């Protein structure tokens, strides 16, 4: 039975890795494969500097990260292809799992009448591999990657706005709740004009970084999001 909402939020746009999905550091392992593809020596200062940048930009579109790291478009695309291949193989090896309470939170949001969209900075093939590994293909109303929103990932607002336009679930961007674990997720939500931009302390960036990027709320995890939305505007 659909419960009556006490808030005006109608659309929830949720990040995947670090917010709803635990990947056990697979991003760093896949980056090592991508760096090796381009001849970056493991253990070198160059490798360490590039890895630090990858950590600092968790949540950003991966192709954008590789454009920054390797400059030329052909090199960035080679690195991205190697990254996605390595990440997909690790996912197929069973190394991803739902974060505690994440699936239940999504079910709860939908039971409350919200439309739920899952977003990622990964390519579609990797996103689909994660969804398949978790048995989540039909969990959300819609899933989006940067290519589904014109190619620009976070910190741009494009995926949030694509969710707004494609679902038609909300009448205003203020009726959107965005949840993620990185500063890039927060900036994306703020730039989209979302009513709630909720950071979760389950991923790459800490509470000060999330708040500095514009988080309206910081939660222990996405499991607390349904209760926050119910109380929003009451």
Coordinates of C-alpha atoms in Angstrom, one line a residue:
X1 CA 0.0 0.0 0.0
X2 CA 1.4 3.4 -0.9
X3 CA 1.9 5.6 2.2
X4 CA 0.9 9.3 2.2
X5 CA 3.9 11.6 1.9
X6 CA 4.5 14.4 4.3
X7 CA 6.9 16.1 1.9
X8 CA 6.9 17.5 -1.6
X9 CA 9.8 15.3 -2.9
X10 CA 8.6 13.1 -5.8
X11 CA 11.9 12.0 -7.4
X12 CA 15.0 10.4 -5.8
X13 CA 18.2 10.4 -7.8
X14 CA 20.7 8.1 -6.1
X15 CA 24.3 7.4 -6.9
X16 CA 25.5 3.8 -7.1
X17 CA 29.1 3.1 -6.0
X18 CA 29.7 4.3 -2.5
X19 CA 26.1 5.3 -1.9
X20 CA 23.9 2.3 -2.7
X21 CA 26.7 -0.2 -3.8
X22 CA 29.9 -1.3 -2.0
X23 CA 32.6 -2.1 -4.4
X24 CA 35.5 -2.8 -2.1
X25 CA 38.0 -0.4 -3.7
X26 CA 37.5 -1.8 -7.2
X27 CA 37.9 1.7 -8.7
X28 CA 41.5 1.8 -7.6
X29 CA 42.2 -1.7 -8.8
X30 CA 40.6 -1.0 -12.2
X31 CA 42.6 2.3 -12.4
X32 CA 45.8 0.3 -11.9
X33 CA 44.9 -1.7 -15.0
X34 CA 44.1 1.4 -17.0
X35 CA 47.4 3.1 -15.9
X36 CA 49.3 0.0 -16.9
X37 CA 47.7 0.1 -20.3
X38 CA 49.2 3.5 -20.9
X39 CA 52.6 2.6 -19.5
X40 CA 52.4 4.2 -16.1
X41 CA 54.9 2.3 -13.8
X42 CA 53.3 0.8 -10.7
X43 CA 54.8 2.3 -7.6
X44 CA 56.2 5.3 -9.4
X45 CA 55.6 8.9 -8.3
X46 CA 53.6 9.4 -11.5
X47 CA 51.4 6.4 -10.6
X48 CA 50.9 7.7 -7.0
X49 CA 50.0 11.2 -8.2
X50 CA 47.5 9.9 -10.7
X51 CA 45.9 7.6 -8.1
X52 CA 45.6 10.5 -5.7
X53 CA 43.7 12.4 -8.4
X54 CA 41.4 9.4 -9.0
X55 CA 40.6 9.3 -5.2
X56 CA 40.0 13.0 -5.1
X57 CA 37.6 12.9 -8.0
X58 CA 35.5 10.0 -7.0
X59 CA 32.0 10.5 -8.4
X60 CA 33.2 12.4 -11.5
X61 CA 32.6 10.9 -15.0
X62 CA 35.5 8.5 -15.5
X63 CA 36.3 9.6 -19.1
X64 CA 36.6 13.2 -17.7
X65 CA 39.1 11.9 -15.1
X66 CA 41.2 10.2 -17.8
X67 CA 41.1 13.3 -20.0
X68 CA 42.6 15.2 -17.1
X69 CA 45.2 12.6 -16.4
X70 CA 46.4 11.7 -19.9
X71 CA 45.5 14.8 -21.9
X72 CA 45.1 13.5 -25.5
X73 CA 41.6 12.2 -26.3
X74 CA 42.9 8.9 -27.8
X75 CA 44.9 8.2 -24.6
X76 CA 42.0 9.1 -22.4
X77 CA 39.7 6.7 -24.3
X78 CA 42.3 3.9 -24.2
X79 CA 42.6 4.4 -20.5
X80 CA 38.8 4.5 -20.0
X81 CA 38.3 1.3 -22.1
X82 CA 40.9 -0.5 -20.0
X83 CA 39.4 0.8 -16.8
X84 CA 35.8 -0.3 -17.7
X85 CA 37.0 -3.7 -18.9
X86 CA 39.0 -4.3 -15.7
X87 CA 36.1 -3.1 -13.5
X88 CA 33.6 -5.2 -15.3
X89 CA 35.7 -8.3 -14.8
X90 CA 36.0 -7.6 -11.1
X91 CA 32.3 -7.1 -10.9
X92 CA 31.7 -10.4 -12.7
X93 CA 34.0 -12.0 -10.1
X94 CA 31.4 -11.2 -7.4
X95 CA 33.2 -8.3 -5.8
X96 CA 30.3 -5.9 -5.4
X97 CA 27.5 -5.9 -2.9
X98 CA 24.6 -3.6 -1.8
X99 CA 25.5 -1.2 1.0
X100 CA 23.6 -2.1 4.2
X101 CA 20.0 -0.9 4.0
X102 CA 20.3 0.4 0.4
X103 CA 17.9 -2.0 -1.3
X104 CA 15.4 -1.6 1.5
X105 CA 15.7 2.2 1.2
X106 CA 14.9 2.1 -2.5
X107 CA 12.0 -0.2 -1.9
X108 CA 10.8 2.1 0.8
X109 CA 11.0 5.2 -1.4
X110 CA 9.0 3.5 -4.1
X111 CA 6.4 2.3 -1.6
X112 CA 6.1 6.0 -0.5
X113 CA 5.2 6.8 -4.1
X114 CA 8.5 8.3 -5.2
X115 CA 10.2 7.6 -8.6
X116 CA 13.8 6.3 -8.1
X117 CA 16.6 6.7 -10.5
X118 CA 20.1 5.2 -10.1
X119 CA 23.0 7.1 -11.6
X120 CA 26.7 6.4 -12.1
X121 CA 29.9 8.0 -13.5
X122 CA 30.7 4.6 -15.2
X123 CA 29.9 3.7 -18.8
X124 CA 26.6 1.9 -19.5
X125 CA 28.3 -1.5 -19.9
X126 CA 29.8 -1.2 -16.5
X127 CA 26.6 0.0 -14.9
X128 CA 24.6 -2.9 -16.4
X129 CA 27.2 -5.3 -15.1
X130 CA 26.8 -4.0 -11.6
X131 CA 23.0 -4.1 -11.8
X132 CA 23.1 -7.7 -13.1
X133 CA 25.6 -8.8 -10.4
X134 CA 23.3 -7.4 -7.7
X135 CA 20.0 -8.6 -9.3
X136 CA 19.0 -4.9 -9.5
X137 CA 17.9 -4.6 -13.1
X138 CA 14.3 -3.9 -12.1
X139 CA 14.9 -2.3 -8.7
X140 CA 14.7 1.4 -9.8
X141 CA 12.4 3.1 -12.2
X142 CA 15.3 4.3 -14.4
X143 CA 19.1 4.0 -14.5
X144 CA 21.4 6.6 -16.1
X145 CA 25.0 7.0 -17.0
X146 CA 26.7 10.1 -18.5
X147 CA 26.1 9.0 -22.1
X148 CA 22.4 9.0 -21.3
X149 CA 22.6 12.7 -20.5
X150 CA 24.5 14.0 -23.4
X151 CA 27.9 12.7 -22.3
X152 CA 28.6 15.1 -19.3
X153 CA 28.7 13.4 -16.0
X154 CA 29.1 14.9 -12.5
X155 CA 29.7 17.6 -11.3
X156 CA 27.4 18.8 -14.1
X157 CA 23.6 18.6 -13.3
X158 CA 22.8 16.8 -16.6
X159 CA 22.0 13.3 -15.1
X160 CA 19.8 14.8 -12.5
X161 CA 18.0 16.9 -15.0
X162 CA 17.7 13.9 -17.4
X163 CA 16.1 12.0 -14.6
X164 CA 13.7 14.9 -14.1
X165 CA 12.8 15.1 -17.8
X166 CA 12.7 11.4 -18.7
X167 CA 10.5 10.3 -15.7
X168 CA 8.2 13.3 -15.6
X169 CA 7.8 12.4 -11.9
X170 CA 8.2 15.9 -10.5
X171 CA 6.7 19.3 -11.4
X172 CA 9.7 21.3 -10.2
X173 CA 13.4 20.5 -9.6
X174 CA 12.7 21.4 -6.0
X175 CA 10.8 18.1 -5.8
X176 CA 14.0 16.2 -6.4
X177 CA 16.2 14.5 -3.8
X178 CA 19.8 13.7 -4.8
X179 CA 21.9 11.4 -2.7
X180 CA 25.5 10.5 -3.1
X181 CA 28.8 10.0 -1.3
X182 CA 31.1 12.5 -3.1
X183 CA 31.5 16.3 -3.5
X184 CA 30.8 15.7 -7.2
X185 CA 27.4 14.2 -6.4
X186 CA 26.6 17.2 -4.1
X187 CA 27.6 19.8 -6.8
X188 CA 25.5 18.0 -9.4
X189 CA 22.5 18.1 -7.1
X190 CA 23.0 21.8 -6.2
X191 CA 23.4 22.8 -9.8
X192 CA 20.3 21.0 -10.7
X193 CA 18.3 22.9 -8.1
X194 CA 17.3 19.8 -6.1
X195 CA 15.3 20.4 -2.9
X196 CA 17.4 17.8 -1.0
X197 CA 21.1 17.2 -1.7
X198 CA 22.0 14.5 0.9
X199 CA 25.5 13.3 1.4
X200 CA 26.2 9.8 2.8
X201 CA 29.2 9.0 5.0
X202 CA 29.7 5.6 3.3
X203 CA 32.0 6.5 0.5
X204 CA 34.9 8.5 -0.8
X205 CA 34.4 11.9 0.8
X206 CA 34.0 13.0 4.4
X207 CA 31.3 15.3 5.9
X208 CA 33.3 18.5 5.6
X209 CA 33.9 17.9 1.9
X210 CA 30.2 17.0 1.3
X211 CA 29.0 20.2 3.1
X212 CA 31.6 22.4 1.4
X213 CA 30.2 21.1 -1.9
X214 CA 26.6 22.2 -0.9
X215 CA 25.1 19.2 0.9
X216 CA 21.8 20.2 2.5
X217 CA 22.0 17.2 4.8
X218 CA 24.7 14.6 5.6
X219 CA 23.4 11.1 6.7
X220 CA 25.1 8.1 8.0
X221 CA 23.9 6.2 4.9
X222 CA 21.3 6.2 2.2
X223 CA 19.2 4.0 4.6
X224 CA 18.2 7.2 6.4
X225 CA 17.0 9.0 3.2
X226 CA 13.3 7.8 3.3
X227 CA 12.8 9.2 6.8
X228 CA 14.5 12.5 5.8
X229 CA 12.2 12.8 2.8
X230 CA 9.1 12.1 4.8
X231 CA 10.0 14.9 7.2
X232 CA 11.0 17.4 4.4
X233 CA 8.8 20.4 4.4
X234 CA 6.6 19.3 7.3

